[in-house]
PDB file of C-alpha atoms and ligand atoms in Angstrom:
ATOM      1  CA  UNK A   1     -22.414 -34.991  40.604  1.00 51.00           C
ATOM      2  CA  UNK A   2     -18.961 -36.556  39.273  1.00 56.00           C
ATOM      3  CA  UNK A   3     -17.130 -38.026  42.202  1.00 61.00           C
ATOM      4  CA  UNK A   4     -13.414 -37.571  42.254  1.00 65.00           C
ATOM      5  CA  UNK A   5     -11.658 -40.238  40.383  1.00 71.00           C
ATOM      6  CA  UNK A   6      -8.502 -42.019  42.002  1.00 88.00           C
ATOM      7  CA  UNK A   7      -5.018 -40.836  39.988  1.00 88.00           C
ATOM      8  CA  UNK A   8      -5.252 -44.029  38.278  1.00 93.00           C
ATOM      9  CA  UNK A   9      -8.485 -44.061  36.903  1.00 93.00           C
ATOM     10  CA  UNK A  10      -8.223 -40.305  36.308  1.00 91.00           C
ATOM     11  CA  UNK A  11      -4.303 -41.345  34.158  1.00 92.00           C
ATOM     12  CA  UNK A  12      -6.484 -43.917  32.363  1.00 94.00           C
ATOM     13  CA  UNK A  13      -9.523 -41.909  31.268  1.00 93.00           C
ATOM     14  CA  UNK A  14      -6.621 -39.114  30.015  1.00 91.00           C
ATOM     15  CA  UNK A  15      -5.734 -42.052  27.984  1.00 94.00           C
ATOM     16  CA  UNK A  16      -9.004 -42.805  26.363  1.00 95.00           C
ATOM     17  CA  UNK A  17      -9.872 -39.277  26.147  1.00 93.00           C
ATOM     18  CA  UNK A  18      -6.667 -38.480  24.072  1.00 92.00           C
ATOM     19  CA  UNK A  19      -8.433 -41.602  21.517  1.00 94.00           C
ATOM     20  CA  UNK A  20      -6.348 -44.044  22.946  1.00 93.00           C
ATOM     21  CA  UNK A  21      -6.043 -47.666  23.712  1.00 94.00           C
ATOM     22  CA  UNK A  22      -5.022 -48.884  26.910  1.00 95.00           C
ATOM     23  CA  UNK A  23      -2.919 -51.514  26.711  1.00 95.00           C
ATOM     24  CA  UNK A  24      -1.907 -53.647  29.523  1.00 95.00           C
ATOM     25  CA  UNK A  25       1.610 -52.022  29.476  1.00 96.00           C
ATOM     26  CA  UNK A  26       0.462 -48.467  29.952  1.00 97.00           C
ATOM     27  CA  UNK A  27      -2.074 -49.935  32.583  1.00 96.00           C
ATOM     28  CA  UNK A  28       1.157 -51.686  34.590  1.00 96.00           C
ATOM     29  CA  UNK A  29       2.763 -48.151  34.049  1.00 97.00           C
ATOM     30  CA  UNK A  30       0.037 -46.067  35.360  1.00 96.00           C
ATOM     31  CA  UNK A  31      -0.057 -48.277  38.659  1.00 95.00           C
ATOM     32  CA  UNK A  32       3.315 -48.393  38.643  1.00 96.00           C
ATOM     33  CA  UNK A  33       3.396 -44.687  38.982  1.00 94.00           C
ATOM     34  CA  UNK A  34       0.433 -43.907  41.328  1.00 93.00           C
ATOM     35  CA  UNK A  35       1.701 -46.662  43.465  1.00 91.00           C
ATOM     36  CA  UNK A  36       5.610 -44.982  43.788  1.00 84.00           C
ATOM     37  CA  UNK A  37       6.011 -41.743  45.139  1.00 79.00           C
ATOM     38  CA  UNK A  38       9.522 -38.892  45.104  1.00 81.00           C
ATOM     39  CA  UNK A  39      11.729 -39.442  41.428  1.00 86.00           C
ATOM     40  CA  UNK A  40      12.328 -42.443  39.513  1.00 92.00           C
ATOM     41  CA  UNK A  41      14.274 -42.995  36.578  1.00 95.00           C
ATOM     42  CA  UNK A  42      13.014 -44.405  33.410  1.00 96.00           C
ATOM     43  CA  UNK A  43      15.055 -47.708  34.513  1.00 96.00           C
ATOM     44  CA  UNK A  44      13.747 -48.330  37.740  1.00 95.00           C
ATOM     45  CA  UNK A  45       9.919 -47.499  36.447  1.00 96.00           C
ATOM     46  CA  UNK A  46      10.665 -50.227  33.823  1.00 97.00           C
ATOM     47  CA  UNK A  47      12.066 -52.846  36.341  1.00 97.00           C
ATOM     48  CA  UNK A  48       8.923 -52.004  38.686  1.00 96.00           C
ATOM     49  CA  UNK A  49       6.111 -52.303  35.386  1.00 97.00           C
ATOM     50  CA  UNK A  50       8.536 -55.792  34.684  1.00 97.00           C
ATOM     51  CA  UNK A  51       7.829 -57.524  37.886  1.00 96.00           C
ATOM     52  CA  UNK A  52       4.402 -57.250  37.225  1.00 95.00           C
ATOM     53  CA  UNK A  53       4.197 -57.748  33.558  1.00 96.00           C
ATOM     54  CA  UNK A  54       7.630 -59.645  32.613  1.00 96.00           C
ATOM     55  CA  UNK A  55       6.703 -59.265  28.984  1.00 96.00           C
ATOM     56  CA  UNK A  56       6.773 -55.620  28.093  1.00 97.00           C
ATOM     57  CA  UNK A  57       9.696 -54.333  26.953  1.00 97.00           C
ATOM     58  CA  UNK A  58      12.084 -51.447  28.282  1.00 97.00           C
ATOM     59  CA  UNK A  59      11.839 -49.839  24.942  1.00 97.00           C
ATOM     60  CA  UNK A  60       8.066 -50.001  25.030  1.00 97.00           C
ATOM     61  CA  UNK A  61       8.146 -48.835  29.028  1.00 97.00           C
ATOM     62  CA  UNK A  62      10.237 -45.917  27.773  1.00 97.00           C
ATOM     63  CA  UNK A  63       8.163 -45.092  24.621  1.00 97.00           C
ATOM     64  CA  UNK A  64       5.157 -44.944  26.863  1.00 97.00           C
ATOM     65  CA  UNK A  65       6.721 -42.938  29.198  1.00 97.00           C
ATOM     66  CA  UNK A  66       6.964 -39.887  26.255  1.00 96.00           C
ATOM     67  CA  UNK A  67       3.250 -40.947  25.894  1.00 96.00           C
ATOM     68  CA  UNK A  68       2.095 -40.200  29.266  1.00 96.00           C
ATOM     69  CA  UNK A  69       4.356 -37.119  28.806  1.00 94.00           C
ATOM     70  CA  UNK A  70       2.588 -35.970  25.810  1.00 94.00           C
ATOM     71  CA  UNK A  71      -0.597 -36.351  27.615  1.00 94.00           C
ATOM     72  CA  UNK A  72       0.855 -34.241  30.555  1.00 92.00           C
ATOM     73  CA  UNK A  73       0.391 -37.387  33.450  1.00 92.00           C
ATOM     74  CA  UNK A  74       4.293 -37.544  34.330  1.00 93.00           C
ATOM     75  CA  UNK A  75       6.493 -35.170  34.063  1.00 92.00           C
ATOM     76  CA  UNK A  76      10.342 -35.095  34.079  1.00 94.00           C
ATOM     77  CA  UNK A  77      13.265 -33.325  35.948  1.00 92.00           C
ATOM     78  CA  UNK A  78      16.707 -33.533  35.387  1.00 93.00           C
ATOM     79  CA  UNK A  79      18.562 -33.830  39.093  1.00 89.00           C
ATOM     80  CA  UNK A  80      22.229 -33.209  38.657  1.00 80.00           C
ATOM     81  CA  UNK A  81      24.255 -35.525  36.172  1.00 81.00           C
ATOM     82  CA  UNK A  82      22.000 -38.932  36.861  1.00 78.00           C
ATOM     83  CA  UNK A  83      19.169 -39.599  34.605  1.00 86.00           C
ATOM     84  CA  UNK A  84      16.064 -37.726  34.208  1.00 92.00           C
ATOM     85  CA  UNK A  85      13.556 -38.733  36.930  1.00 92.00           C
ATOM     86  CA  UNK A  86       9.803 -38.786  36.368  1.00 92.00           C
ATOM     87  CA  UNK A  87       6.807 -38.308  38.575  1.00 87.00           C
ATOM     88  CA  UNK A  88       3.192 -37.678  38.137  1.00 88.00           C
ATOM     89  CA  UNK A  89       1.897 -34.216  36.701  1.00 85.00           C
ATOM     90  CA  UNK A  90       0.977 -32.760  40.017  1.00 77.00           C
ATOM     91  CA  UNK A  91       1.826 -29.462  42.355  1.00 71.00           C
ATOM     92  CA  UNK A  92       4.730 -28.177  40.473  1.00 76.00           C
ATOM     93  CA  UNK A  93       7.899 -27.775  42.499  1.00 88.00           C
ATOM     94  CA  UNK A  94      11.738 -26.824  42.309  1.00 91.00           C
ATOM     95  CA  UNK A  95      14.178 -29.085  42.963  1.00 93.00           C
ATOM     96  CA  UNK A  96      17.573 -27.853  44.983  1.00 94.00           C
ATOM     97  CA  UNK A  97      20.529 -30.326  44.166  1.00 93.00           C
ATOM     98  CA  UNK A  98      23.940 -30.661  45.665  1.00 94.00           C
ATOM     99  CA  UNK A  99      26.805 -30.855  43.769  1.00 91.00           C
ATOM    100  CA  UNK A 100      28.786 -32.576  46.407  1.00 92.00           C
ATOM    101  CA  UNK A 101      26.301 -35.705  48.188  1.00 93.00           C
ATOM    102  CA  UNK A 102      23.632 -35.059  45.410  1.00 88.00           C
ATOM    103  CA  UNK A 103      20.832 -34.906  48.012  1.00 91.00           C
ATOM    104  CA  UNK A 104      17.583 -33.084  46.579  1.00 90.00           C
ATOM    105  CA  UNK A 105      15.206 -30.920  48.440  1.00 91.00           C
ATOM    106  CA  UNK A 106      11.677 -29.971  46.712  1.00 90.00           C
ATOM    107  CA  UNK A 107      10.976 -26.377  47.276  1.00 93.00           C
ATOM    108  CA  UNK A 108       7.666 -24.902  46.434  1.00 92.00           C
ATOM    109  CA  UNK A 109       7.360 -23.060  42.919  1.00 89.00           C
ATOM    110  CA  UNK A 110       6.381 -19.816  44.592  1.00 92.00           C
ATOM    111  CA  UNK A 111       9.729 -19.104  45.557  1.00 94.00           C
ATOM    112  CA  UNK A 112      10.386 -18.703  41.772  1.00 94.00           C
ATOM    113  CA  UNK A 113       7.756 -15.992  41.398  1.00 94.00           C
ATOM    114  CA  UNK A 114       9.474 -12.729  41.516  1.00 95.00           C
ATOM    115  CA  UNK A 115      12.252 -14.092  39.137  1.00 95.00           C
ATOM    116  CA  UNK A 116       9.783 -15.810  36.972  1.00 95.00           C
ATOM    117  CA  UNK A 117       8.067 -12.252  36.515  1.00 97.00           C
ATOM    118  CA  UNK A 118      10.823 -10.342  35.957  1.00 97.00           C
ATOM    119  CA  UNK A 119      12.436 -12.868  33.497  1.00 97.00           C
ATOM    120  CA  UNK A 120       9.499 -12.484  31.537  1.00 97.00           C
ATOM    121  CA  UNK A 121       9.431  -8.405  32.016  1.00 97.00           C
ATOM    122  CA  UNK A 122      13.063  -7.989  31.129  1.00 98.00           C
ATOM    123  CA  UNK A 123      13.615 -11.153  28.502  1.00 98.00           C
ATOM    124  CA  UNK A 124       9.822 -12.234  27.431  1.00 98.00           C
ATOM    125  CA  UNK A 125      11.619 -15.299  29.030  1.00 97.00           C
ATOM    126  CA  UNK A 126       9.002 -18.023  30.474  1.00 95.00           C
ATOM    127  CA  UNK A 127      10.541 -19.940  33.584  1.00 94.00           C
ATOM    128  CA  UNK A 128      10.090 -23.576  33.418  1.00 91.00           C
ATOM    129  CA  UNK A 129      10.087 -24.363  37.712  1.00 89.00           C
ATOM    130  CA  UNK A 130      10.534 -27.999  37.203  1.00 88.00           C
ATOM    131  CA  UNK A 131      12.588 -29.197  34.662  1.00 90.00           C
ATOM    132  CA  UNK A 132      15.956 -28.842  35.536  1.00 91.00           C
ATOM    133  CA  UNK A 133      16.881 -28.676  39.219  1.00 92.00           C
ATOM    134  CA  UNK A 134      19.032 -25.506  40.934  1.00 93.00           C
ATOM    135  CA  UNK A 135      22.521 -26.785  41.753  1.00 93.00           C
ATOM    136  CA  UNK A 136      24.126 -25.506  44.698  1.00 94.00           C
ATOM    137  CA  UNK A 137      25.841 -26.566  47.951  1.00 95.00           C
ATOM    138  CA  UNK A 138      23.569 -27.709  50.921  1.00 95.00           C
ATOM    139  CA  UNK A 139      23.259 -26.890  54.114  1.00 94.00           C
ATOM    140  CA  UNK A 140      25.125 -30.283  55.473  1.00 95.00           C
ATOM    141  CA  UNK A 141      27.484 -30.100  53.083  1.00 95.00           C
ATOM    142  CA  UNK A 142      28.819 -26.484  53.630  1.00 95.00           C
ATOM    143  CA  UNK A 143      28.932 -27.068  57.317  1.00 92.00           C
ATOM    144  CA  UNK A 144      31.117 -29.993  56.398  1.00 88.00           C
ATOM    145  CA  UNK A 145      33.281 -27.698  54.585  1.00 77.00           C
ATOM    146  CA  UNK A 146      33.745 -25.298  57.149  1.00 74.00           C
ATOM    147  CA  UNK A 147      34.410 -27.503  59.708  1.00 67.00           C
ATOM    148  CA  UNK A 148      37.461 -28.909  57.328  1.00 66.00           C
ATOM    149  CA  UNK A 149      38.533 -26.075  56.681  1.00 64.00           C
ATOM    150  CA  UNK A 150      39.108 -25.207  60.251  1.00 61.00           C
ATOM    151  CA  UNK A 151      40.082 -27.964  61.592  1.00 52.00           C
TER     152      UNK A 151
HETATM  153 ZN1   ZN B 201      14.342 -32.804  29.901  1.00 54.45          ZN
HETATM  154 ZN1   ZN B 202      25.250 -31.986  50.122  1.00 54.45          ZN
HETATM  155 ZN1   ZN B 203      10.268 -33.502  42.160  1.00 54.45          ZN
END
């Protein structure tokens, strides 16, 4: 009987079902969001939210951003050394970083199954899949190593 609603209707009724307002900052933020996809920074969400709506504030752009945390629309994940990157609550995924050209490859979370169980078996450890990325050497990059150190 309920149709689907679109991600930003569905991020706005979150809000009012949590008993909140929304404000025309965390509406400019919620299109902002539905309207970008892959990672962006707190920064660059608050430059995108400020060329619609010049008047809010970074600091409000960033306090709202914990807010749509709390209410589990975004999530974040750190990638390497750069700031945390946000992107809607959605299919979890991994993220595989390079150390070396910092390029980042989404994996799906299954791969992390058989750890995440036996993390849990051996440590009572729960696996978080998304928050902080795997760090590594990719597939470019290594080749570029070998061929150096051959050459
Ligand atoms: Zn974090
Ligand atoms: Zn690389
Ligand atoms: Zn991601």
């Amino acid at each position: 009987m309920s149709e689907p609603l679109d991600p930003l209707a569905e991020i706005l009724s979150s809000i009012r079902g949590s008993g909140r307002r929304v404000t025309e900052a965390k509406r400019r933020l919620a299109e902002v969001l539905v309207a970008t996809t892959g990672h962006r920074t707190a920064d660059e969400l608050t430059t995108a939210v400020q060329v619609l709506s010049p008047e809010v504030s970074t600091s409000t752009v960033y306090r709202l951003l914990d807010e749509f945390e709390e209410l589990g629309v975004v999530v974040h994940s750190h990638l390497g050394h750069a700031a945390a990157v946000y992107h809607l609550t959605g299919t979890v995924h991994g993220h595989l970083v390079c150390q070396r050209c910092e390029a980042t490859v989404e994996i799906p979370a299954a791969h992390f199954d058989a750890l995440s169980r036996e993390l849990v078996t051996t440590y009572g450890f729960m696996l978080d899949r998304h928050h902080v990325a795997i760090s590594g050497t990719c597939a470019r990059c290594r080749e570029s190593v070998a061929v150096t150190e051959h050459a």
